């Protein structure tokens, strides 16, 4: 007779479990959507904006360097034939009702629309709220680096170029860096433009998530209108807008790395946590499989009252 062998379940090929390193990387890159808490979000946004404003205004006002950088940008735009800020500024300033409207647009919608989109996300897209909020926060955070490394005077302060400071001329409240408010804000933090960074974030969010065609159209037009406003009021060069776009791209990269997916590809709603069955602690992943294997080896009948299949015995013939 041949030698008797027992083929145990250990001979079976089972899927290899992920390594510890892979598990840590997966947990680092993939953050499942969680239901946002309203009071925490309000506090987080308030503290974050206060911190952003504090740091932005604490950046040294390097006046000489700021005007030198402004002259360089203006000359660079002229060299490529796209120095249109002066023409737009004077043309719109000649229409009083239009430029006054733009002054108030610049001062208010920057905050109103951004907060409105955050509320909309929180209410109707809670599963995507955290990812889109991360984009906005990362965009704003990296802008601080630009303010520190590249001080820049806005066109309205370049008196030698005859730009019109529309807020001063029309005596409207349209800029934290004009009139009586200029002493509480850094006037030389123009690059990058967060008016463009935030408005483009709002526009893309609406364009990607809204269902109504009219909402998508408004989302697409909002950053375009903001670009016209920041140029017409002489608060920014159009190259400042490019800086804002680059910051927004960085924000999307941070969110993608953190959540492992594009924000709009995450589930719209957050699934409620599964209830824990009474009678014992919840099973961990893989516990059912391990229990089944153990029962098969020991011949445990389980709940059915029938013995499970025993290991096969081969005579080796």
PDB file of N, CA, C and O in Angstrom, residues 179-225:
ATOM      1  N   UNK A 179      -9.491 103.271   0.825  1.00  0.00           N
ATOM      2  CA  UNK A 179     -10.181 104.141   1.766  1.00  0.00           C
ATOM      3  C   UNK A 179      -9.753 103.901   3.202  1.00  0.00           C
ATOM      4  O   UNK A 179      -8.584 103.650   3.504  1.00  0.00           O
ATOM      5  N   UNK A 180     -10.733 103.961   4.126  1.00  0.00           N
ATOM      6  CA  UNK A 180     -10.428 103.811   5.545  1.00  0.00           C
ATOM      7  C   UNK A 180     -10.079 102.385   5.946  1.00  0.00           C
ATOM      8  O   UNK A 180      -9.576 102.147   7.038  1.00  0.00           O
ATOM      9  N   UNK A 181     -10.356 101.420   5.066  1.00  0.00           N
ATOM     10  CA  UNK A 181     -10.105 100.024   5.393  1.00  0.00           C
ATOM     11  C   UNK A 181      -8.702  99.556   5.008  1.00  0.00           C
ATOM     12  O   UNK A 181      -8.318  98.446   5.330  1.00  0.00           O
ATOM     13  N   UNK A 182      -7.958 100.405   4.324  1.00  0.00           N
ATOM     14  CA  UNK A 182      -6.660  99.972   3.838  1.00  0.00           C
ATOM     15  C   UNK A 182      -5.649  99.740   4.961  1.00  0.00           C
ATOM     16  O   UNK A 182      -4.627  99.078   4.746  1.00  0.00           O
ATOM     17  N   UNK A 183      -5.939 100.264   6.167  1.00  0.00           N
ATOM     18  CA  UNK A 183      -5.007 100.097   7.264  1.00  0.00           C
ATOM     19  C   UNK A 183      -5.167  98.747   7.971  1.00  0.00           C
ATOM     20  O   UNK A 183      -4.368  98.413   8.840  1.00  0.00           O
ATOM     21  N   UNK A 184      -6.213  97.989   7.637  1.00  0.00           N
ATOM     22  CA  UNK A 184      -6.416  96.692   8.282  1.00  0.00           C
ATOM     23  C   UNK A 184      -6.199  95.549   7.304  1.00  0.00           C
ATOM     24  O   UNK A 184      -6.510  94.404   7.614  1.00  0.00           O
ATOM     25  N   UNK A 185      -5.674  95.845   6.122  1.00  0.00           N
ATOM     26  CA  UNK A 185      -5.445  94.797   5.134  1.00  0.00           C
ATOM     27  C   UNK A 185      -4.150  95.059   4.391  1.00  0.00           C
ATOM     28  O   UNK A 185      -3.790  96.207   4.128  1.00  0.00           O
ATOM     29  N   UNK A 186      -3.445  93.981   4.068  1.00  0.00           N
ATOM     30  CA  UNK A 186      -2.213  94.088   3.315  1.00  0.00           C
ATOM     31  C   UNK A 186      -2.528  94.465   1.872  1.00  0.00           C
ATOM     32  O   UNK A 186      -3.145  93.702   1.139  1.00  0.00           O
ATOM     33  N   UNK A 187      -2.108  95.650   1.450  1.00  0.00           N
ATOM     34  CA  UNK A 187      -2.422  96.134   0.112  1.00  0.00           C
ATOM     35  C   UNK A 187      -1.597  95.462  -0.971  1.00  0.00           C
ATOM     36  O   UNK A 187      -1.918  95.578  -2.151  1.00  0.00           O
ATOM     37  N   UNK A 188      -0.541  94.774  -0.587  1.00  0.00           N
ATOM     38  CA  UNK A 188       0.377  94.206  -1.563  1.00  0.00           C
ATOM     39  C   UNK A 188       0.302  92.686  -1.609  1.00  0.00           C
ATOM     40  O   UNK A 188       1.286  92.008  -1.899  1.00  0.00           O
ATOM     41  N   UNK A 189      -0.886  92.153  -1.324  1.00  0.00           N
ATOM     42  CA  UNK A 189      -1.127  90.708  -1.429  1.00  0.00           C
ATOM     43  C   UNK A 189      -2.109  90.469  -2.573  1.00  0.00           C
ATOM     44  O   UNK A 189      -3.256  90.093  -2.367  1.00  0.00           O
ATOM     45  N   UNK A 190      -1.652  90.711  -3.790  1.00  0.00           N
ATOM     46  CA  UNK A 190      -2.526  90.600  -4.962  1.00  0.00           C
ATOM     47  C   UNK A 190      -2.272  89.344  -5.790  1.00  0.00           C
ATOM     48  O   UNK A 190      -3.087  88.983  -6.626  1.00  0.00           O
ATOM     49  N   UNK A 191      -1.154  88.695  -5.566  1.00  0.00           N
ATOM     50  CA  UNK A 191      -0.804  87.491  -6.329  1.00  0.00           C
ATOM     51  C   UNK A 191      -0.658  86.314  -5.376  1.00  0.00           C
ATOM     52  O   UNK A 191       0.199  86.340  -4.490  1.00  0.00           O
ATOM     53  N   UNK A 192      -1.504  85.292  -5.506  1.00  0.00           N
ATOM     54  CA  UNK A 192      -2.541  85.071  -6.516  1.00  0.00           C
ATOM     55  C   UNK A 192      -3.862  85.721  -6.119  1.00  0.00           C
ATOM     56  O   UNK A 192      -4.045  86.128  -4.977  1.00  0.00           O
ATOM     57  N   UNK A 193      -4.793  85.774  -7.064  1.00  0.00           N
ATOM     58  CA  UNK A 193      -6.110  86.346  -6.792  1.00  0.00           C
ATOM     59  C   UNK A 193      -7.035  85.275  -6.237  1.00  0.00           C
ATOM     60  O   UNK A 193      -7.394  84.330  -6.941  1.00  0.00           O
ATOM     61  N   UNK A 194      -7.435  85.421  -4.982  1.00  0.00           N
ATOM     62  CA  UNK A 194      -8.378  84.469  -4.407  1.00  0.00           C
ATOM     63  C   UNK A 194      -9.808  84.787  -4.835  1.00  0.00           C
ATOM     64  O   UNK A 194     -10.694  83.936  -4.681  1.00  0.00           O
ATOM     65  N   UNK A 195     -10.053  85.978  -5.366  1.00  0.00           N
ATOM     66  CA  UNK A 195     -11.362  86.217  -5.970  1.00  0.00           C
ATOM     67  C   UNK A 195     -11.566  85.246  -7.137  1.00  0.00           C
ATOM     68  O   UNK A 195     -12.670  84.722  -7.331  1.00  0.00           O
ATOM     69  N   UNK A 196     -10.508  85.001  -7.890  1.00  0.00           N
ATOM     70  CA  UNK A 196     -10.594  84.028  -8.977  1.00  0.00           C
ATOM     71  C   UNK A 196     -10.544  82.611  -8.427  1.00  0.00           C
ATOM     72  O   UNK A 196     -11.300  81.733  -8.859  1.00  0.00           O
ATOM     73  N   UNK A 197      -9.660  82.348  -7.476  1.00  0.00           N
ATOM     74  CA  UNK A 197      -9.565  81.006  -6.907  1.00  0.00           C
ATOM     75  C   UNK A 197     -10.882  80.535  -6.327  1.00  0.00           C
ATOM     76  O   UNK A 197     -11.350  79.424  -6.603  1.00  0.00           O
ATOM     77  N   UNK A 198     -11.529  81.394  -5.542  1.00  0.00           N
ATOM     78  CA  UNK A 198     -12.802  81.023  -4.903  1.00  0.00           C
ATOM     79  C   UNK A 198     -13.945  80.972  -5.922  1.00  0.00           C
ATOM     80  O   UNK A 198     -14.780  80.071  -5.874  1.00  0.00           O
ATOM     81  N   UNK A 199     -13.996  81.957  -6.826  1.00  0.00           N
ATOM     82  CA  UNK A 199     -15.105  81.973  -7.789  1.00  0.00           C
ATOM     83  C   UNK A 199     -15.014  80.793  -8.746  1.00  0.00           C
ATOM     84  O   UNK A 199     -16.047  80.204  -9.131  1.00  0.00           O
ATOM     85  N   UNK A 200     -13.804  80.410  -9.129  1.00  0.00           N
ATOM     86  CA  UNK A 200     -13.654  79.254 -10.002  1.00  0.00           C
ATOM     87  C   UNK A 200     -14.006  77.972  -9.265  1.00  0.00           C
ATOM     88  O   UNK A 200     -14.591  77.048  -9.847  1.00  0.00           O
ATOM     89  N   UNK A 201     -13.680  77.912  -7.979  1.00  0.00           N
ATOM     90  CA  UNK A 201     -14.099  76.767  -7.156  1.00  0.00           C
ATOM     91  C   UNK A 201     -15.623  76.675  -7.121  1.00  0.00           C
ATOM     92  O   UNK A 201     -16.184  75.583  -7.300  1.00  0.00           O
ATOM     93  N   UNK A 202     -16.284  77.796  -6.900  1.00  0.00           N
ATOM     94  CA  UNK A 202     -17.749  77.815  -6.891  1.00  0.00           C
ATOM     95  C   UNK A 202     -18.304  77.385  -8.243  1.00  0.00           C
ATOM     96  O   UNK A 202     -19.223  76.551  -8.321  1.00  0.00           O
ATOM     97  N   UNK A 203     -17.762  77.965  -9.313  1.00  0.00           N
ATOM     98  CA  UNK A 203     -18.268  77.670 -10.641  1.00  0.00           C
ATOM     99  C   UNK A 203     -18.109  76.206 -11.017  1.00  0.00           C
ATOM    100  O   UNK A 203     -19.038  75.584 -11.539  1.00  0.00           O
ATOM    101  N   UNK A 204     -16.940  75.633 -10.743  1.00  0.00           N
ATOM    102  CA  UNK A 204     -16.706  74.234 -11.078  1.00  0.00           C
ATOM    103  C   UNK A 204     -17.581  73.312 -10.238  1.00  0.00           C
ATOM    104  O   UNK A 204     -18.092  72.302 -10.737  1.00  0.00           O
ATOM    105  N   UNK A 205     -17.750  73.646  -8.966  1.00  0.00           N
ATOM    106  CA  UNK A 205     -18.588  72.824  -8.092  1.00  0.00           C
ATOM    107  C   UNK A 205     -20.018  72.784  -8.609  1.00  0.00           C
ATOM    108  O   UNK A 205     -20.638  71.712  -8.689  1.00  0.00           O
ATOM    109  N   UNK A 206     -20.547  73.941  -8.953  1.00  0.00           N
ATOM    110  CA  UNK A 206     -21.918  74.001  -9.481  1.00  0.00           C
ATOM    111  C   UNK A 206     -22.004  73.291 -10.825  1.00  0.00           C
ATOM    112  O   UNK A 206     -22.946  72.533 -11.090  1.00  0.00           O
ATOM    113  N   UNK A 207     -21.020  73.515 -11.670  1.00  0.00           N
ATOM    114  CA  UNK A 207     -21.033  72.915 -13.003  1.00  0.00           C
ATOM    115  C   UNK A 207     -20.982  71.388 -12.928  1.00  0.00           C
ATOM    116  O   UNK A 207     -21.640  70.689 -13.713  1.00  0.00           O
ATOM    117  N   UNK A 208     -20.223  70.854 -11.984  1.00  0.00           N
ATOM    118  CA  UNK A 208     -20.064  69.405 -11.866  1.00  0.00           C
ATOM    119  C   UNK A 208     -21.237  68.718 -11.181  1.00  0.00           C
ATOM    120  O   UNK A 208     -21.545  67.559 -11.491  1.00  0.00           O
ATOM    121  N   UNK A 209     -21.904  69.414 -10.260  1.00  0.00           N
ATOM    122  CA  UNK A 209     -22.902  68.751  -9.422  1.00  0.00           C
ATOM    123  C   UNK A 209     -24.347  69.161  -9.711  1.00  0.00           C
ATOM    124  O   UNK A 209     -25.262  68.380  -9.458  1.00  0.00           O
ATOM    125  N   UNK A 210     -24.559  70.368 -10.195  1.00  0.00           N
ATOM    126  CA  UNK A 210     -25.932  70.825 -10.421  1.00  0.00           C
ATOM    127  C   UNK A 210     -26.568  70.070 -11.594  1.00  0.00           C
ATOM    128  O   UNK A 210     -25.880  69.661 -12.531  1.00  0.00           O
ATOM    129  N   UNK A 211     -27.863  69.884 -11.518  1.00  0.00           N
ATOM    130  CA  UNK A 211     -28.595  69.190 -12.582  1.00  0.00           C
ATOM    131  C   UNK A 211     -29.301  70.157 -13.520  1.00  0.00           C
ATOM    132  O   UNK A 211     -29.417  69.893 -14.713  1.00  0.00           O
ATOM    133  N   UNK A 212     -29.774  71.266 -12.989  1.00  0.00           N
ATOM    134  CA  UNK A 212     -30.520  72.224 -13.805  1.00  0.00           C
ATOM    135  C   UNK A 212     -29.573  72.924 -14.785  1.00  0.00           C
ATOM    136  O   UNK A 212     -28.516  73.421 -14.380  1.00  0.00           O
ATOM    137  N   UNK A 213     -29.923  73.000 -16.056  1.00  0.00           N
ATOM    138  CA  UNK A 213     -29.068  73.674 -17.046  1.00  0.00           C
ATOM    139  C   UNK A 213     -28.790  75.131 -16.696  1.00  0.00           C
ATOM    140  O   UNK A 213     -27.676  75.617 -16.896  1.00  0.00           O
ATOM    141  N   UNK A 214     -29.804  75.837 -16.178  1.00  0.00           N
ATOM    142  CA  UNK A 214     -29.593  77.246 -15.842  1.00  0.00           C
ATOM    143  C   UNK A 214     -28.567  77.405 -14.730  1.00  0.00           C
ATOM    144  O   UNK A 214     -27.790  78.368 -14.725  1.00  0.00           O
ATOM    145  N   UNK A 215     -28.537  76.444 -13.791  1.00  0.00           N
ATOM    146  CA  UNK A 215     -27.549  76.498 -12.707  1.00  0.00           C
ATOM    147  C   UNK A 215     -26.150  76.259 -13.249  1.00  0.00           C
ATOM    148  O   UNK A 215     -25.183  76.920 -12.834  1.00  0.00           O
ATOM    149  N   UNK A 216     -26.018  75.331 -14.176  1.00  0.00           N
ATOM    150  CA  UNK A 216     -24.714  75.070 -14.785  1.00  0.00           C
ATOM    151  C   UNK A 216     -24.210  76.300 -15.544  1.00  0.00           C
ATOM    152  O   UNK A 216     -23.017  76.624 -15.501  1.00  0.00           O
ATOM    153  N   UNK A 217     -25.128  76.975 -16.230  1.00  0.00           N
ATOM    154  CA  UNK A 217     -24.747  78.181 -16.969  1.00  0.00           C
ATOM    155  C   UNK A 217     -24.264  79.265 -16.016  1.00  0.00           C
ATOM    156  O   UNK A 217     -23.237  79.914 -16.254  1.00  0.00           O
ATOM    157  N   UNK A 218     -25.002  79.469 -14.919  1.00  0.00           N
ATOM    158  CA  UNK A 218     -24.580  80.468 -13.933  1.00  0.00           C
ATOM    159  C   UNK A 218     -23.235  80.093 -13.321  1.00  0.00           C
ATOM    160  O   UNK A 218     -22.382  80.955 -13.075  1.00  0.00           O
ATOM    161  N   UNK A 219     -23.046  78.792 -13.058  1.00  0.00           N
ATOM    162  CA  UNK A 219     -21.769  78.346 -12.507  1.00  0.00           C
ATOM    163  C   UNK A 219     -20.615  78.631 -13.448  1.00  0.00           C
ATOM    164  O   UNK A 219     -19.524  79.031 -13.008  1.00  0.00           O
ATOM    165  N   UNK A 220     -20.837  78.457 -14.745  1.00  0.00           N
ATOM    166  CA  UNK A 220     -19.787  78.717 -15.726  1.00  0.00           C
ATOM    167  C   UNK A 220     -19.512  80.214 -15.883  1.00  0.00           C
ATOM    168  O   UNK A 220     -18.367  80.632 -16.109  1.00  0.00           O
ATOM    169  N   UNK A 221     -20.563  81.041 -15.761  1.00  0.00           N
ATOM    170  CA  UNK A 221     -20.411  82.485 -15.970  1.00  0.00           C
ATOM    171  C   UNK A 221     -19.814  83.203 -14.762  1.00  0.00           C
ATOM    172  O   UNK A 221     -19.194  84.263 -14.921  1.00  0.00           O
ATOM    173  N   UNK A 222     -20.001  82.638 -13.573  1.00  0.00           N
ATOM    174  CA  UNK A 222     -19.581  83.353 -12.363  1.00  0.00           C
ATOM    175  C   UNK A 222     -18.082  83.677 -12.347  1.00  0.00           C
ATOM    176  O   UNK A 222     -17.702  84.834 -12.110  1.00  0.00           O
ATOM    177  N   UNK A 223     -17.178  82.720 -12.578  1.00  0.00           N
ATOM    178  CA  UNK A 223     -15.754  83.091 -12.576  1.00  0.00           C
ATOM    179  C   UNK A 223     -15.382  84.027 -13.719  1.00  0.00           C
ATOM    180  O   UNK A 223     -14.466  84.842 -13.572  1.00  0.00           O
ATOM    181  N   UNK A 224     -16.089  83.920 -14.848  1.00  0.00           N
ATOM    182  CA  UNK A 224     -15.813  84.834 -15.964  1.00  0.00           C
ATOM    183  C   UNK A 224     -16.190  86.262 -15.574  1.00  0.00           C
ATOM    184  O   UNK A 224     -15.428  87.213 -15.816  1.00  0.00           O
ATOM    185  N   UNK A 225     -17.363  86.420 -14.962  1.00  0.00           N
ATOM    186  CA  UNK A 225     -17.786  87.749 -14.509  1.00  0.00           C
ATOM    187  C   UNK A 225     -16.828  88.292 -13.454  1.00  0.00           C
ATOM    188  O   UNK A 225     -16.513  89.489 -13.433  1.00  0.00           O
TER     189      UNK A 225
END
